[in-house]
mmCIF file of C-alpha atoms and ligand atoms in Angstrom:
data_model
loop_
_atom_site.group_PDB
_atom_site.id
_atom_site.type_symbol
_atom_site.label_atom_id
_atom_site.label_comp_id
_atom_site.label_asym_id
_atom_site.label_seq_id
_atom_site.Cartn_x
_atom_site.Cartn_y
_atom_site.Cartn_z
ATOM 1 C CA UNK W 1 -23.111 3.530 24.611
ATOM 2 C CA UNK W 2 -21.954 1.011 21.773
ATOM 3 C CA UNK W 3 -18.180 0.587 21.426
ATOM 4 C CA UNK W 4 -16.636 2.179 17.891
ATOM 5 C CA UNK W 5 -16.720 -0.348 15.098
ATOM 6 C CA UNK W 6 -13.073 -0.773 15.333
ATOM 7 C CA UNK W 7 -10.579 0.332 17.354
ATOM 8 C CA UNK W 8 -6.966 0.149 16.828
ATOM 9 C CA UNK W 9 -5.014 0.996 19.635
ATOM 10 C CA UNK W 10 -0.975 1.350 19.997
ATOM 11 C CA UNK W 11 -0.700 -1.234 17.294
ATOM 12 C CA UNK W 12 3.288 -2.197 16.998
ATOM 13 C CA UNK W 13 4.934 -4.840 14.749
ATOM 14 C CA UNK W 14 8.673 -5.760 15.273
ATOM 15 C CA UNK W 15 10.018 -8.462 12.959
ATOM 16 C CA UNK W 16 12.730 -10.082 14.414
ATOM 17 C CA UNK W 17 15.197 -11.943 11.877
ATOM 18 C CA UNK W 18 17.495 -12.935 13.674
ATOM 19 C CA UNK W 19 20.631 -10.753 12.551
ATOM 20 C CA UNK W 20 18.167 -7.701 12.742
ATOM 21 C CA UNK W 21 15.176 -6.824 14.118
ATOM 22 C CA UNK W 22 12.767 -3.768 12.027
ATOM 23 C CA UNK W 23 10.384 -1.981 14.164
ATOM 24 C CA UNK W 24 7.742 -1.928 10.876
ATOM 25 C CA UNK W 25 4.832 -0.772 12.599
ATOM 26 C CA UNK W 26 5.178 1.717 16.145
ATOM 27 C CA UNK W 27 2.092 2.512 17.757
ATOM 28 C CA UNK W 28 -0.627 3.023 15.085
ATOM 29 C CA UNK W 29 -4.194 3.892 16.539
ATOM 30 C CA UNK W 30 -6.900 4.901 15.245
ATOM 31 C CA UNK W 31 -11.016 4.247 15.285
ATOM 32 C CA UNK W 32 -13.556 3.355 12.458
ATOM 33 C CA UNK W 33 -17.329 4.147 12.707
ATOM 34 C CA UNK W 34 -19.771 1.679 11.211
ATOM 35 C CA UNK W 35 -19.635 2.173 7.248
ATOM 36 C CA UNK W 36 -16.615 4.479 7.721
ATOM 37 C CA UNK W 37 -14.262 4.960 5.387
ATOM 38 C CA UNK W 38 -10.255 5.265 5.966
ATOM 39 C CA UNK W 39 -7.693 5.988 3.422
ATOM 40 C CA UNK W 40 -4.218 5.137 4.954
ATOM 41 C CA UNK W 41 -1.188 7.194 2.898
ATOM 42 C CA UNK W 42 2.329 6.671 2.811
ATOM 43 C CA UNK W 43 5.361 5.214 1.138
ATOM 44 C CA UNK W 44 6.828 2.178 0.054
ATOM 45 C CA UNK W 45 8.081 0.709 3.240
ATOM 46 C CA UNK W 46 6.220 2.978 6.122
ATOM 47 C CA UNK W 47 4.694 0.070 7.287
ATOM 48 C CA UNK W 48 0.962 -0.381 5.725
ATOM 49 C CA UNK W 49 0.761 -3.982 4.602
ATOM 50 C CA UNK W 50 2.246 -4.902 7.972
ATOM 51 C CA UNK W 51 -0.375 -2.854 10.179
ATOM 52 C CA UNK W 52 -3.329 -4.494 8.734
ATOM 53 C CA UNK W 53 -2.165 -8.016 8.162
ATOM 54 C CA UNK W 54 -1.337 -7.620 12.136
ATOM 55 C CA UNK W 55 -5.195 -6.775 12.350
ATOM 56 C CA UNK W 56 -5.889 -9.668 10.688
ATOM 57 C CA UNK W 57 -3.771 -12.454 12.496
ATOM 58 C CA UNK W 58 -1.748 -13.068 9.130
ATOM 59 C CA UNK W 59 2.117 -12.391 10.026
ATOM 60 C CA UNK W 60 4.585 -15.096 10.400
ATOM 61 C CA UNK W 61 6.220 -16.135 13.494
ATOM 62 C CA UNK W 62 9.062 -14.040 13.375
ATOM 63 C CA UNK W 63 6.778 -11.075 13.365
ATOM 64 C CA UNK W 64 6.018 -9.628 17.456
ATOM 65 C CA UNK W 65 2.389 -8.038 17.659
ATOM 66 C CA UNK W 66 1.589 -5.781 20.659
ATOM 67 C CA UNK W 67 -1.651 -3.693 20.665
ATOM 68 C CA UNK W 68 -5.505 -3.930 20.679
ATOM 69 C CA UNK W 69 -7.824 -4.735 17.726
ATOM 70 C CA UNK W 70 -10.765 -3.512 19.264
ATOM 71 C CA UNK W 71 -13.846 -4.952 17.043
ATOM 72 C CA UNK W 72 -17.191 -3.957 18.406
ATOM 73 C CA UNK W 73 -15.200 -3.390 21.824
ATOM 74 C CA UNK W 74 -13.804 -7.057 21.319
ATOM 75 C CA UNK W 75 -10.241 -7.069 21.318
ATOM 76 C CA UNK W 76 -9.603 -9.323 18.304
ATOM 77 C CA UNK W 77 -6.036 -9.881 18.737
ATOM 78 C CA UNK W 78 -6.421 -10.793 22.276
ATOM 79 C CA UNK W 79 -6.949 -14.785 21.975
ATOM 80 C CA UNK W 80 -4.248 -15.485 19.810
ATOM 81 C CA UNK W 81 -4.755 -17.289 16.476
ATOM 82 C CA UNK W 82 -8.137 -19.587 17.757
ATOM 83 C CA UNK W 83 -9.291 -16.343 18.645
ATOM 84 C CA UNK W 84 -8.725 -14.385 15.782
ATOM 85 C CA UNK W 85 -9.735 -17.586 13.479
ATOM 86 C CA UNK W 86 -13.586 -16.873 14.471
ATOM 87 C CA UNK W 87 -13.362 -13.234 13.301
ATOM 88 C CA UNK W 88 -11.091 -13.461 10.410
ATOM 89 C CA UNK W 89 -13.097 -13.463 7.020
ATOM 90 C CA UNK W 90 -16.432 -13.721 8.497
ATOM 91 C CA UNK W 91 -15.901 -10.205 10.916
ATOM 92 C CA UNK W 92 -12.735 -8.809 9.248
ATOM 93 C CA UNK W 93 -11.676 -9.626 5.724
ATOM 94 C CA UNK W 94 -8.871 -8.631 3.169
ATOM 95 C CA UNK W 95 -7.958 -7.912 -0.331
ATOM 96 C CA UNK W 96 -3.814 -8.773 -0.090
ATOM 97 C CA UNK W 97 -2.037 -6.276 -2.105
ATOM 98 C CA UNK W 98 -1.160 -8.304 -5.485
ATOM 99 C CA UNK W 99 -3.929 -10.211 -5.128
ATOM 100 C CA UNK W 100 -5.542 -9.858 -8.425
ATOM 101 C CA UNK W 101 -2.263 -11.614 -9.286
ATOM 102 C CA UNK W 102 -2.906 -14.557 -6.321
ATOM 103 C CA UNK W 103 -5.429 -16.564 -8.005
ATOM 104 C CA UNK W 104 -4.451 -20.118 -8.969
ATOM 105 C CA UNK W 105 -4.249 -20.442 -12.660
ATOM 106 C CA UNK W 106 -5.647 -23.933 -12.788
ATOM 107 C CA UNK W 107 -8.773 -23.419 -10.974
ATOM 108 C CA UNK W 108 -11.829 -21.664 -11.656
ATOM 109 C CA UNK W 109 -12.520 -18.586 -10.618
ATOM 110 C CA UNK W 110 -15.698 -19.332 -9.034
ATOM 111 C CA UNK W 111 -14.196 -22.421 -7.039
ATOM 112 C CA UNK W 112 -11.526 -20.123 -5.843
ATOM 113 C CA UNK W 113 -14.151 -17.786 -4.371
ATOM 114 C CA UNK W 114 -16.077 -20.619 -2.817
ATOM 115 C CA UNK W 115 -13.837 -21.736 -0.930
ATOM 116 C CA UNK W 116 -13.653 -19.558 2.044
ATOM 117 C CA UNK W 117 -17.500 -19.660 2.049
ATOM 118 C CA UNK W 118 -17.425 -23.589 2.677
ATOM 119 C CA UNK W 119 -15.206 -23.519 4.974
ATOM 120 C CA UNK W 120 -16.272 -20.467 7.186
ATOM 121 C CA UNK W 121 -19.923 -20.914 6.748
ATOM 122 C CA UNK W 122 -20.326 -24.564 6.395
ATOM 123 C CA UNK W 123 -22.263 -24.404 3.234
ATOM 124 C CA UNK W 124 -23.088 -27.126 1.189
ATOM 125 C CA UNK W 125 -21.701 -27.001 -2.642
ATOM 126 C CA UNK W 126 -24.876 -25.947 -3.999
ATOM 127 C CA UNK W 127 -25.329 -22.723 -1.669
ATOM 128 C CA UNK W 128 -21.449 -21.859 -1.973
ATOM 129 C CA UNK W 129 -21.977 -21.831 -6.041
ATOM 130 C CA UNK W 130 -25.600 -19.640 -5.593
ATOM 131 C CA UNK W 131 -23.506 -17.418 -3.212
ATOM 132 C CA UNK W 132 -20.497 -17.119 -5.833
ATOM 133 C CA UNK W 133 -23.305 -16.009 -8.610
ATOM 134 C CA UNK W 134 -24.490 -13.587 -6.068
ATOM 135 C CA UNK W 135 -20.987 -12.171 -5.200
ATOM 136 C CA UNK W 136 -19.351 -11.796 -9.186
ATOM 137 C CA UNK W 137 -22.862 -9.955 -9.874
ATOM 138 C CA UNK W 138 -22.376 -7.587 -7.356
ATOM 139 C CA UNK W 139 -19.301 -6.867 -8.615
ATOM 140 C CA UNK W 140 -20.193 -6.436 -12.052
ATOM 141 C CA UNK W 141 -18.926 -9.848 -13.642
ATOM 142 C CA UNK W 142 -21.875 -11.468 -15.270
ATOM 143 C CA UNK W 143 -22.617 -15.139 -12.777
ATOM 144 C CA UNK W 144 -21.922 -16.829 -15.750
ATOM 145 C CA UNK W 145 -18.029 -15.951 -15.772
ATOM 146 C CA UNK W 146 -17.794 -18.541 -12.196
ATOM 147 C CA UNK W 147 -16.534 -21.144 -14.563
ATOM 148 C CA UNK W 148 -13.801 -19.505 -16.317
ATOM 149 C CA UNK W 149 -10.225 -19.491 -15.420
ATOM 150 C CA UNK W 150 -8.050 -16.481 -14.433
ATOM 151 C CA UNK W 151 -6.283 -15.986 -17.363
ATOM 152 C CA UNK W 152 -9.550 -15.522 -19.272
ATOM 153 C CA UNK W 153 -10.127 -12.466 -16.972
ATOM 154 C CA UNK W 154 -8.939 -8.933 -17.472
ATOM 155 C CA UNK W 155 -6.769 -7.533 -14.454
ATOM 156 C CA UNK W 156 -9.803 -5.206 -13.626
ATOM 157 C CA UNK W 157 -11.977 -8.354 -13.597
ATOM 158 C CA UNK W 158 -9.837 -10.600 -11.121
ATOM 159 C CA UNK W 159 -9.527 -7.571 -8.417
ATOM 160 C CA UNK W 160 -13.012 -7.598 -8.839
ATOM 161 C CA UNK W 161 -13.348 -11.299 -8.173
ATOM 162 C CA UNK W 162 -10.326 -10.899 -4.942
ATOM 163 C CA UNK W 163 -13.058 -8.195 -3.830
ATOM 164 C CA UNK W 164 -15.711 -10.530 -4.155
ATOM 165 C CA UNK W 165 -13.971 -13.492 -2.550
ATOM 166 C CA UNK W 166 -12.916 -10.772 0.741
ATOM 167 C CA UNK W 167 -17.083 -9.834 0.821
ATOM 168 C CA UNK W 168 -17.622 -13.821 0.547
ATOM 169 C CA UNK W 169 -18.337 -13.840 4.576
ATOM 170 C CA UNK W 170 -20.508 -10.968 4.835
ATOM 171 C CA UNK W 171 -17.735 -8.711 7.022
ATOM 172 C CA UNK W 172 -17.776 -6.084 8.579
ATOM 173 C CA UNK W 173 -14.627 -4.580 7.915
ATOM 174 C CA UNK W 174 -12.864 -4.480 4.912
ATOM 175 C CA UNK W 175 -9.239 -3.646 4.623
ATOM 176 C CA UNK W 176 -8.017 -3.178 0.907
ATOM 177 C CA UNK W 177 -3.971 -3.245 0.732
ATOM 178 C CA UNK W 178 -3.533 -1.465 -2.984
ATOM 179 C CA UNK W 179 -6.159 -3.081 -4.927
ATOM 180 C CA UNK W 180 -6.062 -0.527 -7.595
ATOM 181 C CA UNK W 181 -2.150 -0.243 -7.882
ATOM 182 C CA UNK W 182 -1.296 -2.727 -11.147
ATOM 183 C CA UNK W 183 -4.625 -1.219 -13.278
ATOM 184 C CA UNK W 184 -4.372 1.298 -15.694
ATOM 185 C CA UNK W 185 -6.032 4.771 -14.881
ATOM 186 C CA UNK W 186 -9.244 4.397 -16.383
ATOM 187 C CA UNK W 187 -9.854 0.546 -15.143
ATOM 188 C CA UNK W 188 -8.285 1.926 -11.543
ATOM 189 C CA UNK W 189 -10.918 4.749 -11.489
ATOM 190 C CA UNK W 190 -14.012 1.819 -12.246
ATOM 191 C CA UNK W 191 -12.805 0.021 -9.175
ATOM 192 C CA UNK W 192 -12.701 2.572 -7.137
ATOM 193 C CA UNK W 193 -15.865 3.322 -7.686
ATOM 194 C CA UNK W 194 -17.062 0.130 -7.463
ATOM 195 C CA UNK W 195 -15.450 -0.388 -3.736
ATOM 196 C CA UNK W 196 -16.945 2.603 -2.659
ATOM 197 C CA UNK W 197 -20.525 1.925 -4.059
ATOM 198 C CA UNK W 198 -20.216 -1.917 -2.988
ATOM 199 C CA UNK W 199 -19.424 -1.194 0.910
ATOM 200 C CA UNK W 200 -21.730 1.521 0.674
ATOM 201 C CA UNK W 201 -24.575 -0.675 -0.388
ATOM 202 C CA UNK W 202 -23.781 -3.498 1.670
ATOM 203 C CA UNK W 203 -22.935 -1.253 4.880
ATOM 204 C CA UNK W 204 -19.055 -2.515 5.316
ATOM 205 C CA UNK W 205 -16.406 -0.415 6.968
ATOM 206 C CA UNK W 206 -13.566 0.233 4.665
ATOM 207 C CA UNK W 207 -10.025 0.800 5.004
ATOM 208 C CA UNK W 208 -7.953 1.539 2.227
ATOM 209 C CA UNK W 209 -4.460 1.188 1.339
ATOM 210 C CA UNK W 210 -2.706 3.661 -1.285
ATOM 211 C CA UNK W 211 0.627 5.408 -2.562
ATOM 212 C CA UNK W 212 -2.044 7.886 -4.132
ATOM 213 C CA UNK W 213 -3.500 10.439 -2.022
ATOM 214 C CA UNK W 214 -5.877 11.068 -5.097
ATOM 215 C CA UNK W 215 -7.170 7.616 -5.327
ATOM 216 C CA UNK W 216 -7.786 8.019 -1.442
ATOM 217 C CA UNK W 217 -9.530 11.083 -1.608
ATOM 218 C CA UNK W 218 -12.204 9.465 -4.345
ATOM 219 C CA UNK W 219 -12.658 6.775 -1.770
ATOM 220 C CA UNK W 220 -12.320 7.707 1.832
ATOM 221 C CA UNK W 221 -13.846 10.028 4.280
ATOM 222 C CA UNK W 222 -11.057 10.221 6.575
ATOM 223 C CA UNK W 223 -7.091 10.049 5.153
ATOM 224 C CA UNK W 224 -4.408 8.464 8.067
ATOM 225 C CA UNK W 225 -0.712 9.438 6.877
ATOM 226 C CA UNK W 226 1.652 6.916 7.711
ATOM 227 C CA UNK W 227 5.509 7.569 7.538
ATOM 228 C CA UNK W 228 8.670 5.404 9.181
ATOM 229 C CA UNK W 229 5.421 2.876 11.004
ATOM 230 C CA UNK W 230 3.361 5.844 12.595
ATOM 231 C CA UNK W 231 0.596 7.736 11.813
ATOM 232 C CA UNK W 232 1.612 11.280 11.614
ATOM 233 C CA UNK W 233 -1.562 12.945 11.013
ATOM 234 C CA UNK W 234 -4.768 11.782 10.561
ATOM 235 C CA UNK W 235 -8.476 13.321 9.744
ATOM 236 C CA UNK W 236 -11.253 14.301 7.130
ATOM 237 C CA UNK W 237 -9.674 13.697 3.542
ATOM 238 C CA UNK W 238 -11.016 17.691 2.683
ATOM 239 C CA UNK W 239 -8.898 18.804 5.703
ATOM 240 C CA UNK W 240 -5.824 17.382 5.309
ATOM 241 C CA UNK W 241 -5.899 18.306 1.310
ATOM 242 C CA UNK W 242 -6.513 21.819 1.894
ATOM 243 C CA UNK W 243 -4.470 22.571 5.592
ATOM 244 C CA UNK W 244 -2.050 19.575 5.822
ATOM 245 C CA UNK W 245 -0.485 20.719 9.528
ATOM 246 C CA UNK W 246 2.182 17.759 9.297
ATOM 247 C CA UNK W 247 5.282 18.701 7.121
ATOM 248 C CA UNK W 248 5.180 15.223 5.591
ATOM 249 C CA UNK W 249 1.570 15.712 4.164
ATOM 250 C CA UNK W 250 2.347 18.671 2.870
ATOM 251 C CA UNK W 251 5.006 17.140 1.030
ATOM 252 C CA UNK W 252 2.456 14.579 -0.355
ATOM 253 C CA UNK W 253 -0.097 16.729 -1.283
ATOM 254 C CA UNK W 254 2.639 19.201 -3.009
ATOM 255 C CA UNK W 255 3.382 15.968 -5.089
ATOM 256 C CA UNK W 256 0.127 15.686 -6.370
ATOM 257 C CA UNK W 257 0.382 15.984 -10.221
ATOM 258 C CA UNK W 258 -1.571 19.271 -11.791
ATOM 259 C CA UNK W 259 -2.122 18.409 -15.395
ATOM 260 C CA UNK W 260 -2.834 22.022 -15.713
ATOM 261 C CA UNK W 261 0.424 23.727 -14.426
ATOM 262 C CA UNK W 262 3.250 24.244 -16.327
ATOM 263 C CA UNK W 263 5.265 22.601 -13.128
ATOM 264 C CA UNK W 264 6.671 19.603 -13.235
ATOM 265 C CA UNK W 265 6.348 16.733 -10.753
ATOM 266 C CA UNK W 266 7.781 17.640 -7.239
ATOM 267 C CA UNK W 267 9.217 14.913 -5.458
ATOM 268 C CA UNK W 268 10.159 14.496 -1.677
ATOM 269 C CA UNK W 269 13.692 14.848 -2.001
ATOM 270 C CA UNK W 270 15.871 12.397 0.947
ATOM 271 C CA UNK W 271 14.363 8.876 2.606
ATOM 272 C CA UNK W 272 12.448 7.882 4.710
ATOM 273 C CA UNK W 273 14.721 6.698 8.211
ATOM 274 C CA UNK W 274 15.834 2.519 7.719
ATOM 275 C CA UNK W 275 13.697 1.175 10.363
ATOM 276 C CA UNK W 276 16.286 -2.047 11.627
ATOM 277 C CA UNK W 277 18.680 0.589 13.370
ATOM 278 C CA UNK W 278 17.396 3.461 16.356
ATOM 279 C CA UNK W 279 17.280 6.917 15.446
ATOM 280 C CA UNK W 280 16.630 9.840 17.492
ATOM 281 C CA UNK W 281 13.865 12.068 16.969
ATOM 282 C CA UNK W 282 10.996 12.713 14.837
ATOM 283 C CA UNK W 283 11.792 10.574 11.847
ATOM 284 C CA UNK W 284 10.848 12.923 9.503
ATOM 285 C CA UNK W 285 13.305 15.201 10.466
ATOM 286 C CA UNK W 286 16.543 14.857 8.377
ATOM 287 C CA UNK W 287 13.733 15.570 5.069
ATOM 288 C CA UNK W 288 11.923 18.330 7.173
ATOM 289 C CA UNK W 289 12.545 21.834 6.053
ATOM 290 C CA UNK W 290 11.470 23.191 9.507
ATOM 291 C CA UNK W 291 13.354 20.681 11.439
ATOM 292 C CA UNK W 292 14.140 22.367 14.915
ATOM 293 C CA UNK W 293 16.969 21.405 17.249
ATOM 294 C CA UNK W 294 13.950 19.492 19.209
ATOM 295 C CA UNK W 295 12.978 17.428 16.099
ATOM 296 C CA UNK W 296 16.547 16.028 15.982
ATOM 297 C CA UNK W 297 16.177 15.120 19.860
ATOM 298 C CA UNK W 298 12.730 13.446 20.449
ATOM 299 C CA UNK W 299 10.235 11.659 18.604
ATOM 300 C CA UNK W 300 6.897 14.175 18.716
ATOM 301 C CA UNK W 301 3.756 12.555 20.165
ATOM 302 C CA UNK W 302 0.453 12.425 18.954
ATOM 303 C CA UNK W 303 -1.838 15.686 19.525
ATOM 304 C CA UNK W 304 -5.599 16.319 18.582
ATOM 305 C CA UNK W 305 -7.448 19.699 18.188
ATOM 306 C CA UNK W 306 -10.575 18.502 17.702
ATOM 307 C CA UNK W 307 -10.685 17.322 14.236
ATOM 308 C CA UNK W 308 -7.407 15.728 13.432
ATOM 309 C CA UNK W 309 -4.539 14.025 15.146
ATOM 310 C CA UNK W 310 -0.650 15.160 14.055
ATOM 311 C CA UNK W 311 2.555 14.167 15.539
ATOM 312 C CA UNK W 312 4.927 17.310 15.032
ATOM 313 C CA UNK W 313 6.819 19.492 17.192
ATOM 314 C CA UNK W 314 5.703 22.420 14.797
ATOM 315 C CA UNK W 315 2.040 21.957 15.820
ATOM 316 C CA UNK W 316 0.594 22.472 19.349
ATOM 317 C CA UNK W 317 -2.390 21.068 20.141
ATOM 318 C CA UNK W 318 -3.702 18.841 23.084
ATOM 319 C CA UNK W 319 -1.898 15.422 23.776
ATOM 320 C CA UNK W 320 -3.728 12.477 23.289
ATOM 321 C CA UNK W 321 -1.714 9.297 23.666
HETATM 322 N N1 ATP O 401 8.304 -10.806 6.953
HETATM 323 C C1 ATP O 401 9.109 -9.753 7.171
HETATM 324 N N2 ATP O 401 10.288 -9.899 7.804
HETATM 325 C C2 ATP O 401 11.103 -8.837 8.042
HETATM 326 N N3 ATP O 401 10.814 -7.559 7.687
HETATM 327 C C3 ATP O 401 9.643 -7.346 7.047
HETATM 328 C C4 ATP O 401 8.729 -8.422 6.748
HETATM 329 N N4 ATP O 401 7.639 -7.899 6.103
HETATM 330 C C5 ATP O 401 7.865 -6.556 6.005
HETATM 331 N N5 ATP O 401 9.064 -6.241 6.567
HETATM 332 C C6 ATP O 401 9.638 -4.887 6.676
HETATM 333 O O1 ATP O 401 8.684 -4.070 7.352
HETATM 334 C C7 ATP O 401 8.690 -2.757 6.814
HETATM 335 C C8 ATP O 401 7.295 -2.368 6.385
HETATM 336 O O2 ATP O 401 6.934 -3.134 5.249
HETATM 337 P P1 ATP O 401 5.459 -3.093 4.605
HETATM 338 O O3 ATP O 401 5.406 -4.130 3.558
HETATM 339 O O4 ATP O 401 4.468 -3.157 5.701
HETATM 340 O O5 ATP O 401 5.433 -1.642 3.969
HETATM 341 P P2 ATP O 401 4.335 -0.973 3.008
HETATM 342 O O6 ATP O 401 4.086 0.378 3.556
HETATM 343 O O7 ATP O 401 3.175 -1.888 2.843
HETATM 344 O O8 ATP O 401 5.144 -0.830 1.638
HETATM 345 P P3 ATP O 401 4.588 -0.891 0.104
HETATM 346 O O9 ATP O 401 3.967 0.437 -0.138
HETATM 347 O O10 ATP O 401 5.840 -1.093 -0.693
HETATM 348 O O11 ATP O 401 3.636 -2.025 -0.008
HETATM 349 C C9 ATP O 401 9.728 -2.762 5.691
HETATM 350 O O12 ATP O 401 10.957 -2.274 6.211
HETATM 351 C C10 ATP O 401 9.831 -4.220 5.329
HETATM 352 O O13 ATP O 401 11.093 -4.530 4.812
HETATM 353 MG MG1 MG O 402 2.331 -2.840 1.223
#
């Protein structure tokens, strides 16, 4: 039987500088199916840049990586950075968060986008410019814009161009760290829709990174909560919207704005645990209005019932890692 497209499996991150080390990321697993789709939730500071930039090789040195990357059953991570070199871009590929803000102001647009396609496919200048037409049309910037400069480019157009210059390989997995985050609603909606229709048509797994559990649900198929570096529940988008078992999604999902309620906005009142000093128990607990005597006392592991995973001493289900 063929492997899951990707497999992420007890993925930690400790960043050790020197004073103090932060345990950022603390066991994160989870699988995505050819052309699936995977919002990832949480706030500022759970961890969500530093989970996939692990996946992709891209941490500095004082950053320690344990886990499996599984791609195709390959375990990415496995042959340090030589190894990870011949997947990055051309197997897995990234839009950085900010990066609509990352171009370089004195070159063009469409030599920025080239770039990686010279030097990961060893294409001559001529097929790297035909391939940069190719990519800003699929986008929806007109082939003729590969000459301009950033600052001649709305924001909407340059995450449009970071989008096409992570598709410039042709990979398989796409993870996209808050490209929609700086643009204003309507512009955020278009490239939403554009992600979704442009993996769709070219058959790339997505993963998606968002404060918004909104701007997840137009995207993904499948939501993964993230809070204090773990997932805390996981499964279909539909599910956890309507019968969120983990406190912490609940929260989120109370905190959705209603234009039509009276309401105002509810927040999550507390903070999340500082993740540079050990704490005992579930982290969630000191916010979590059914904190038990056991939540104080031990961190909950992760349990499935058969269509999601949730870490929570409220919910009883069967163990799985
Ligand atoms: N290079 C680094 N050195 C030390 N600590 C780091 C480094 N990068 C991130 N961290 C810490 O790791 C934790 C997770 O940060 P990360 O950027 O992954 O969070 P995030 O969920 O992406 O947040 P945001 O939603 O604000 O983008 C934070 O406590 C952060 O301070
Ligand atoms: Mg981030």
């Amino acid at each position: 039987m063929r492997p899951p497209l990707l497999q992420v499996r007890d993925l930690c991150v400790e960043f050790d500088s020197g004073t103090r080390k932060v345990d950022a990321v603390r066991g994160v697993t989870f699988t995505l199916d050819e052309r699936g789709r995977l919002g990832i939730v949480g706030e500022s500071g759970c961890g969500k840049s530093t989970a996939v930039l692990a996946m992709m090789g891209l941490l500095p040195p004082n950053a320690e990586v344990s886990g499996q990357v599984l791609l195709d059953g390959v375990d990415i991570l496995a042959g340090g950075d030589a190894g990870m070199r011949r997947h990055r871009w051309c197997d897995i590929a990234m839009v950085f968060q900010g990066a609509m803000n990352a171009f370089n102001p004195v070159r063009t647009v469409g030599e920025q986008i080239a770039e990686p396609i010279r030097l990961h496919q060893n294409s001559s200048r001529r097929q790297a410019a035909e391939r940069v037409r190719e990519l800003l049309e699929l986008v929806g910037i007109g082939a003729q814009r590969a000459a301009h400069y950033p600052h001649e480019f709305s924001g909407g157009m340059r995450q449009r161009a970071a989008l096409a210059m992570a598709l410039a390989c042709g990979p398989k997995v796409l993870l996209a760290d808050e490209p929609t985050t700086a643009l204003d609603v309507i512009v955020q909606a278009e490239v939403l829709e554009l992600l979704r229709n442009v993996t769709d048509q070219l058959g790339v797994a997505l993963v998606f990174i968002s404060h918004d559990l909104p701007a997840v649900a137009q995207v993904a198929e499948r939501v993964a909560v993230m809070y204090a570096g773990r997932i805390v529940e996981e499964g279909p988008v539909s599910t956890l919207l309507t019968d969120a078992r983990h406190p912490y999604t609940t929260a989120l999902v109370s905190a959705i704005p209603n234009p039509l309620s009276d309401a105002g906005m509810c927040s999550i009142p507390g903070e999340p645990p500082r993740l540079d000093a050990p704490f005992a128990g579930c982290p969630y607990a000191p916010r979590c209005p059914s904190a038990h005597d056991v939540c104080r006392e031990l961190e909950p592991p992760a349990t499935f019932d058969g269509v999601r995973t949730v870490a929570c001493h409220l919910v009883s289900t069967t163990e799985v890692h």
